[in-house]
């Protein structure tokens, strides 16, 4: 029945994944609207329990993923090329990085570049540090970069590498279930595989919906600062509509003409904005600060990678780090598949180095410029960003409150709104492409544009419905859902590592030890064969020694006879 419906609608997709995901998303949205309080209470309780009881698992998980990626990049598997040894990258390094940034973390940097450092500066994560002190400033930068540096990109890189390997080396579909092929075999094409892919589709839609909601609030705050536009639901619905229309146009244009052009254009403007803050602000202070902040991040990286607030138990880590990791990992199928899609032809070493190091280096510079500038303005008494952002809780307006202290503030704020719009547009555009790939699963044919347009509109409808029906309460409820949904994705991350390593050993046995898929009986046969060869060699050695002994005795007897 679903196949007939798909044919009538002119769709070329897996009907079970497509229609089930669409139906479950609709049911969830309707339930969240109609039973907001009940849904909120259930997921708040589950989210609170996860943060307090399993926060250590989230911390351990991301750190383990990072260590694994660094090891595999430096290992003998690092030279393996994704797509075959003759394949070469389809995009230049500049274009590749631009799409990485826009699809992965560009939106987050615009939102949190000022807000998080100033928040931690006013309320340090560790209670023994005096607020708004030099130590609080160092801590604010260290924790902010911990949240948005290597660890965030690790969450994206692990599934991206797994997708890239199984799609480009083994020719499997662009689906989360393909990653588990060494473990599930052909069952990835059955009910188990479809259940995994449906969960990935919903997680992607909800993760993008939360980001669109936060981006809408930031854009609304910027428009209020520029044109006194009221901050209400109607305006936010209109903003979502505009963003969705732009994303739909980019979807129609396709990956090369749509996402690629928007990403390259927007990253250039974002860099220009950062240079503007650097040049018109305290330039010498910021140049020194970039170097010092890099050292702070590197020196704090290992301790924070294992920090679980064991002695303080303040709950701070659950509200910040654990939520970030859980939210980010719901994005991992979306960002992972997108990165895999644009990374064919690169070696594993190039892939891991590029995905981890380049965005992290840019993040360090970005936070150093924006975060240190905000902290410096506060410490010098030139602005009271703590009162505007922290005390009043205006996180979405942090960037614009910050830019009001620079020349050409109105123009720069307008440019910033434009950057945020494009970043969220490219995220929605990329997510539409990936969700469609999750449903289609076939790499040899292009899917109808209407399918990608459907998912782009669905993302906007999900975010718009939540804002229209429940406002910030709906978004908070969705964030709590994502925190809960993030748990199985972390478990999946460990399976990804095991599955990828097994596949590498199976496909390239000459680079590692015995294939992990070898049966015990086969392994026992090999041991017996080795033992037999050793025994034969031992017997031969004994025979040789005995032969030498007999020859020596015979020779001695002949000598004796001759003497006699």
XYZ file of C-alpha atoms in Angstrom:
564
model
C 0.000 0.000 0.000
C 2.763 2.446 0.919
C 4.600 1.603 -2.288
C 1.521 2.361 -4.366
C 1.060 5.667 -2.535
C 4.705 6.575 -3.189
C 4.292 5.832 -6.911
C 1.128 7.933 -7.118
C 2.931 10.861 -5.493
C 5.885 10.482 -7.827
C 8.295 9.660 -5.011
C 11.431 7.568 -5.347
C 12.170 6.557 -1.793
C 11.774 3.806 0.775
C 8.069 4.213 1.541
C 8.271 2.631 4.989
C 10.981 5.001 6.202
C 9.494 8.049 4.464
C 5.863 7.723 5.522
C 6.573 6.329 9.000
C 8.972 9.173 9.787
C 6.525 11.756 8.480
C 3.641 10.235 10.456
C 5.586 9.954 13.716
C 6.812 13.529 13.383
C 3.233 14.718 12.866
C 1.998 12.709 15.856
C 4.747 14.063 18.077
C 4.068 17.675 17.104
C 0.318 17.289 17.638
C 0.904 15.596 20.992
C 3.353 18.296 22.076
C 0.773 20.939 21.193
C -2.239 19.218 22.721
C -0.549 17.775 25.813
C 2.255 20.236 26.365
C 2.279 20.002 30.164
C 2.180 16.202 30.228
C 4.881 15.808 27.582
C 6.989 18.413 29.307
C 6.750 16.703 32.704
C 7.594 13.246 31.340
C 10.613 14.344 29.366
C 11.759 16.771 32.047
C 11.868 13.898 34.539
C 13.680 11.624 32.099
C 16.085 14.390 31.098
C 16.858 15.304 34.720
C 17.526 11.667 35.553
C 19.853 11.228 32.589
C 21.803 14.371 33.419
C 22.259 13.399 37.057
C 22.759 9.641 36.673
C 24.335 9.150 33.236
C 26.150 12.423 32.686
C 29.435 10.568 33.190
C 28.546 8.262 30.281
C 28.091 11.217 27.927
C 31.449 12.691 29.008
C 33.235 9.350 28.691
C 31.602 8.661 25.329
C 32.756 11.816 23.538
C 36.277 11.556 24.942
C 36.500 7.914 23.864
C 35.330 8.835 20.363
C 38.027 11.523 20.158
C 40.822 9.158 21.207
C 39.617 6.558 18.686
C 39.590 9.067 15.817
C 43.078 10.318 16.600
C 44.351 6.758 16.764
C 42.779 5.672 13.477
C 44.110 8.768 11.678
C 47.655 8.053 12.855
C 47.426 4.292 12.314
C 48.259 2.303 9.204
C 44.655 2.703 8.112
C 45.134 6.448 7.724
C 46.273 6.250 4.088
C 43.103 4.435 2.919
C 41.234 6.621 0.460
C 37.462 6.981 0.754
C 36.143 5.935 -2.635
C 39.093 3.840 -3.783
C 42.778 4.578 -4.121
C 42.236 6.266 -7.503
C 39.503 8.622 -6.240
C 40.244 12.306 -5.707
C 38.338 15.028 -3.804
C 35.375 16.552 -5.625
C 35.695 19.915 -3.857
C 38.628 22.185 -3.133
C 39.793 22.522 0.456
C 38.263 25.998 0.683
C 34.866 24.902 -0.621
C 34.981 21.770 1.529
C 35.731 23.747 4.682
C 33.015 26.278 3.907
C 30.388 23.551 3.637
C 31.725 21.830 6.768
C 31.414 25.026 8.742
C 28.006 26.085 7.473
C 26.423 22.673 7.912
C 27.987 21.894 11.268
C 28.625 24.719 13.657
C 28.314 28.100 11.949
C 24.899 28.717 13.476
C 26.107 27.773 16.955
C 29.087 30.135 16.839
C 26.879 33.058 15.882
C 24.504 32.253 18.713
C 26.981 31.408 21.488
C 30.144 33.321 20.488
C 29.318 36.116 22.929
C 26.590 34.550 25.064
C 28.477 31.591 26.526
C 31.767 33.289 27.511
C 29.934 36.187 29.164
C 27.591 33.742 30.944
C 30.482 31.731 32.413
C 32.332 34.942 33.226
C 29.368 36.095 35.333
C 28.603 32.629 36.763
C 31.775 30.490 36.762
C 31.243 26.717 36.450
C 33.279 26.139 39.612
C 31.938 27.803 42.725
C 35.370 28.567 44.236
C 36.103 31.062 41.434
C 35.103 34.692 41.980
C 32.645 35.952 39.317
C 33.948 38.555 36.854
C 37.559 37.980 37.874
C 40.595 37.231 35.703
C 40.345 33.578 36.723
C 36.666 33.600 35.772
C 37.585 35.009 32.352
C 40.119 32.237 31.752
C 37.622 29.644 32.898
C 34.914 31.088 30.661
C 37.125 30.762 27.592
C 38.368 27.294 28.529
C 34.896 25.868 29.035
C 33.444 27.561 25.940
C 36.152 26.105 23.707
C 35.763 22.715 25.368
C 32.103 22.788 24.358
C 32.637 23.907 20.757
C 36.104 22.668 19.868
C 37.446 19.168 19.289
C 34.718 17.412 21.243
C 31.840 18.864 19.247
C 33.563 18.020 15.975
C 34.340 14.545 17.289
C 30.597 13.945 17.584
C 30.272 14.899 13.915
C 33.462 13.223 12.673
C 32.887 9.676 13.945
C 29.592 9.043 12.107
C 30.844 11.058 9.124
C 33.885 8.804 8.769
C 31.731 5.704 9.185
C 29.263 6.876 6.538
C 32.063 7.842 4.170
C 33.737 4.456 4.495
C 30.673 2.253 4.105
C 29.162 4.360 1.326
C 32.282 5.125 -0.715
C 34.246 1.916 -0.076
C 31.505 -0.718 0.233
C 28.808 0.962 -1.865
C 26.124 0.788 0.825
C 23.172 3.217 1.023
C 23.357 6.594 2.754
C 21.682 5.304 5.896
C 22.618 5.038 9.545
C 21.929 1.305 9.396
C 24.706 0.900 6.793
C 27.271 1.714 9.470
C 26.296 -1.481 11.293
C 26.684 -3.741 8.253
C 29.597 -5.738 9.752
C 27.380 -6.476 12.766
C 23.917 -6.860 11.220
C 24.758 -8.081 7.747
C 21.816 -8.044 5.327
C 19.445 -7.252 8.194
C 20.217 -3.580 7.608
C 17.732 -3.840 4.727
C 15.018 -5.289 6.964
C 12.862 -4.102 9.889
C 15.835 -3.608 12.221
C 17.641 -1.380 9.739
C 14.508 0.605 8.972
C 13.837 1.189 12.680
C 17.357 2.594 13.061
C 16.912 4.864 10.055
C 13.493 6.131 11.178
C 14.976 7.069 14.550
C 17.782 8.919 12.763
C 15.306 10.821 10.582
C 13.266 11.953 13.576
C 16.341 12.876 15.578
C 17.585 14.995 12.685
C 14.238 16.753 12.277
C 13.967 17.535 15.976
C 17.573 18.701 16.244
C 17.159 21.034 13.290
C 13.832 22.254 14.693
C 15.484 23.298 17.956
C 18.232 25.110 16.072
C 15.746 26.868 13.815
C 13.812 27.915 16.919
C 16.899 29.358 18.592
C 17.994 31.018 15.364
C 14.550 32.542 14.970
C 14.809 34.068 18.424
C 18.233 35.503 17.612
C 17.042 36.955 14.301
C 13.975 38.403 16.035
C 16.213 39.961 18.678
C 18.412 41.497 15.975
C 15.427 42.936 14.129
C 14.101 44.340 17.399
C 17.444 46.023 17.985
C 17.550 47.409 14.437
C 13.945 48.318 13.692
C 12.072 47.939 17.004
C 10.294 44.890 15.601
C 8.289 43.282 18.415
C 9.529 39.970 19.762
C 6.460 37.764 19.562
C 5.201 34.558 17.998
C 3.777 36.135 14.860
C 7.087 37.739 13.929
C 8.920 34.504 14.666
C 6.534 32.550 12.430
C 7.190 35.016 9.617
C 10.947 34.645 10.141
C 10.697 30.858 9.982
C 8.640 31.174 6.801
C 11.282 33.350 5.135
C 14.127 31.045 6.201
C 12.200 28.022 4.961
C 11.531 29.653 1.600
C 15.219 30.500 1.145
C 16.179 26.948 2.149
C 13.640 25.540 -0.304
C 15.114 27.651 -3.103
C 18.579 26.361 -2.258
C 17.244 22.788 -2.251
C 15.814 23.278 -5.736
C 19.160 24.700 -6.927
C 20.987 21.582 -5.747
C 24.143 20.908 -3.727
C 26.728 22.561 -5.981
C 24.730 25.645 -6.924
C 22.798 25.920 -3.653
C 24.584 24.878 -0.478
C 28.091 25.318 -1.921
C 27.525 28.913 -3.061
C 25.644 29.950 0.062
C 28.278 28.350 2.319
C 31.252 29.947 0.580
C 29.557 33.332 0.458
C 28.474 33.234 4.089
C 31.764 32.044 5.530
C 33.461 34.962 3.794
C 31.068 37.450 5.389
C 31.447 35.778 8.791
C 35.246 36.092 8.561
C 34.830 39.732 7.561
C 32.658 40.306 10.651
C 35.293 38.705 12.873
C 38.047 40.848 11.326
C 35.911 43.941 11.846
C 35.623 43.207 15.570
C 39.349 42.480 15.710
C 40.384 45.701 13.957
C 37.909 48.125 15.553
C 38.184 46.614 19.013
C 41.180 46.160 21.293
C 43.361 44.691 18.574
C 46.548 44.146 20.541
C 44.617 42.694 23.477
C 42.812 40.276 21.157
C 45.939 39.200 19.277
C 47.602 38.378 22.559
C 44.384 36.791 23.738
C 44.135 34.422 20.774
C 47.514 32.937 21.654
C 46.784 32.783 25.372
C 43.330 31.315 24.853
C 44.820 28.619 22.628
C 47.159 27.681 25.466
C 44.301 27.778 27.967
C 42.240 25.442 25.803
C 45.096 22.988 25.268
C 46.023 22.950 28.960
C 42.414 22.431 30.036
C 41.507 19.953 27.311
C 42.567 16.750 29.057
C 41.226 17.619 32.546
C 37.872 18.786 31.164
C 37.633 15.701 28.965
C 37.298 13.614 32.119
C 35.733 16.160 34.496
C 32.397 15.035 35.924
C 31.840 17.577 38.723
C 32.258 14.681 41.139
C 33.062 16.706 44.253
C 31.018 19.833 43.565
C 27.946 18.033 42.184
C 26.374 21.400 41.379
C 24.357 20.187 38.391
C 26.118 22.732 36.185
C 27.573 20.094 33.882
C 24.170 18.535 33.253
C 22.690 21.880 32.235
C 25.550 22.775 29.907
C 27.957 20.035 28.796
C 25.641 17.023 28.906
C 22.889 18.918 27.128
C 25.335 20.100 24.457
C 26.605 16.581 23.826
C 23.101 15.079 23.741
C 21.813 17.805 21.437
C 24.856 17.676 19.165
C 24.731 13.909 18.780
C 21.149 14.102 17.510
C 22.643 16.204 14.709
C 25.369 13.645 14.037
C 23.486 11.576 11.412
C 22.587 14.765 9.539
C 26.024 16.387 9.686
C 27.783 13.024 9.337
C 26.020 12.042 6.129
C 26.420 15.535 4.714
C 30.172 15.553 5.415
C 30.497 12.049 3.960
C 28.633 13.183 0.862
C 31.135 15.981 0.175
C 34.304 14.114 1.220
C 34.697 11.352 -1.338
C 38.292 10.973 -2.492
C 40.013 12.020 0.727
C 42.113 9.672 2.814
C 41.064 8.740 6.319
C 43.948 10.798 7.686
C 42.995 13.838 5.586
C 39.363 13.396 6.542
C 39.904 13.205 10.313
C 42.490 15.979 10.309
C 40.297 18.278 8.249
C 37.040 17.641 10.089
C 38.604 17.882 13.556
C 41.387 20.413 13.243
C 40.252 23.063 10.750
C 36.883 23.915 12.337
C 38.410 23.717 15.826
C 41.168 26.162 14.876
C 38.574 28.549 13.483
C 36.447 28.123 16.609
C 39.386 29.040 18.856
C 39.987 32.247 16.892
C 36.264 33.094 16.742
C 35.654 32.689 20.470
C 38.873 34.483 21.286
C 37.801 37.500 19.250
C 34.142 37.671 20.282
C 34.324 36.170 23.769
C 37.417 38.061 24.911
C 36.077 41.291 23.394
C 32.851 40.908 25.377
C 34.713 40.113 28.592
C 37.106 43.025 28.047
C 34.212 45.457 27.529
C 32.705 44.245 30.805
C 35.954 44.405 32.784
C 36.824 47.874 31.459
C 33.362 49.166 32.331
C 32.599 50.157 28.732
C 29.457 48.001 28.627
C 27.323 46.014 31.048
C 26.780 42.864 29.044
C 26.317 40.808 32.197
C 23.214 42.810 33.056
C 21.850 42.688 29.493
C 22.612 39.055 28.712
C 22.846 37.152 32.011
C 20.687 39.058 34.466
C 17.918 39.714 31.952
C 18.331 36.288 30.336
C 18.580 37.750 26.828
C 20.825 35.043 25.369
C 19.509 35.486 21.787
C 20.278 39.215 21.941
C 23.827 38.810 23.269
C 25.511 39.316 19.905
C 23.598 42.491 19.125
C 24.081 43.958 22.601
C 27.787 43.335 22.053
C 27.894 44.911 18.563
C 26.226 48.101 19.834
C 29.612 49.002 21.302
C 31.351 49.144 17.903
C 31.386 51.654 15.032
C 28.690 51.350 12.364
C 26.710 49.292 14.846
C 23.454 49.429 12.880
C 25.044 48.298 9.637
C 27.097 45.590 11.350
C 24.047 44.322 13.222
C 22.142 44.117 9.931
C 25.000 42.127 8.388
C 24.989 39.837 11.418
C 21.272 39.172 11.008
C 21.922 38.308 7.379
C 24.729 35.900 8.379
C 22.490 34.174 10.914
C 19.714 33.816 8.328
C 22.071 32.236 5.784
C 23.680 29.930 8.325
C 20.307 28.638 9.432
C 19.225 28.389 5.805
C 22.216 26.233 4.874
C 21.636 24.061 7.953
C 18.008 23.532 6.951
C 19.037 22.956 3.330
C 21.704 20.418 4.324
C 19.327 18.658 6.699
C 16.724 18.338 3.930
C 19.274 16.719 1.641
C 20.395 14.307 4.356
C 16.927 13.322 5.537
C 16.043 12.580 1.935
C 19.181 10.432 1.601
C 18.197 8.541 4.760
C 14.860 7.750 3.164
C 16.068 7.058 -0.379
C 19.195 5.132 0.549
C 20.294 4.762 -3.084
C 23.441 6.454 -4.283
C 23.177 5.703 -7.968
C 20.176 7.872 -8.789
C 19.060 11.378 -7.913
C 15.795 11.626 -6.019
C 12.975 13.930 -7.143
C 13.405 17.501 -5.941
C 9.925 17.405 -4.417
C 11.168 14.997 -1.748
C 13.863 17.368 -0.519
C 11.420 20.265 -0.698
C 9.005 18.265 1.459
C 11.595 17.799 4.183
C 12.680 21.449 4.048
C 9.080 22.530 4.556
C 8.574 19.907 7.271
C 11.513 21.280 9.257
C 10.025 24.769 9.108
C 6.561 23.515 9.999
C 7.857 21.605 13.035
C 9.700 24.641 14.406
C 6.889 27.050 13.484
C 4.174 24.891 15.020
C 6.081 24.594 18.279
C 6.611 28.337 18.507
C 3.041 29.174 17.495
C 1.424 26.697 19.840
C 3.637 26.732 22.894
C 6.309 29.400 22.456
C 9.506 28.875 24.396
C 7.813 26.147 26.455
C 7.488 23.997 23.354
C 11.140 24.467 22.478
C 12.172 23.638 26.017
C 10.124 20.466 25.828
C 11.788 19.558 22.555
C 15.231 20.176 24.040
C 14.352 17.766 26.839
C 13.234 15.193 24.299
C 16.523 15.559 22.459
C 18.465 15.042 25.676
C 16.655 11.724 26.082
C 16.933 10.784 22.397
C 20.675 11.446 22.581
C 21.263 8.405 24.814
C 20.749 5.680 22.170
C 22.876 7.720 19.761
C 25.752 7.556 22.248
C 25.351 3.790 22.452
C 25.326 3.767 18.648
C 28.609 5.694 18.701
C 30.383 2.834 20.465
C 28.907 0.398 17.947
C 30.185 2.646 15.144
C 33.751 2.377 16.413
C 33.581 -1.402 16.696
C 31.868 -1.791 13.317
C 34.304 0.498 11.478
C 37.333 -1.243 12.964
C 35.921 -4.651 12.056
C 35.289 -3.511 8.479
C 38.814 -2.123 8.132
C 40.334 -5.360 9.363
C 38.132 -7.402 7.050
C 38.868 -5.267 3.997
C 42.571 -4.691 4.711
C 43.814 -7.740 6.655
C 47.396 -6.976 5.591
C 47.322 -3.797 7.719
C 46.244 -5.333 10.997
C 45.866 -8.541 12.955
C 43.566 -11.465 12.137
C 40.090 -10.432 10.960
C 37.709 -10.176 13.920
C 35.029 -12.045 11.932
C 37.058 -15.260 11.949
C 35.165 -18.148 13.538
C 36.639 -19.913 16.536
C 36.850 -23.195 14.663
C 38.790 -21.553 11.844
C 41.067 -19.880 14.346
C 41.600 -23.240 16.084
C 42.430 -24.846 12.729
C 45.047 -22.195 12.123
C 46.535 -22.793 15.563
C 46.643 -26.563 14.914
C 48.269 -25.979 11.526
C 50.918 -23.800 13.137
C 51.449 -26.467 15.793
C 51.779 -29.201 13.135
C 54.340 -27.159 11.221
C 56.274 -26.545 14.401
C 56.201 -30.235 15.288
C 57.366 -31.203 11.792
C 60.193 -28.725 12.028
C 61.103 -30.085 15.442
C 61.087 -33.700 14.223
C 63.156 -32.749 11.205
C 65.677 -31.023 13.449
C 65.873 -34.138 15.636
C 66.321 -36.335 12.575
C 69.055 -34.083 11.287
C 70.854 -34.200 14.609
C 70.533 -37.986 14.715
C 71.825 -38.302 11.149
C 74.810 -36.163 12.006
C 75.436 -38.302 15.077
C 75.302 -41.564 13.063
C 77.687 -40.168 10.471
C 80.057 -39.115 13.193
C 79.911 -42.596 14.814
C 80.407 -44.302 11.432
C 83.319 -42.078 10.650
C 84.867 -42.779 14.050
C 84.555 -46.575 13.541
C 86.224 -46.400 10.162
C 89.050 -44.393 11.634
C 89.490 -46.946 14.415
C 89.503 -49.850 11.914
C 92.139 -48.161 9.831
C 94.377 -47.711 12.848
C 93.959 -51.295 13.767
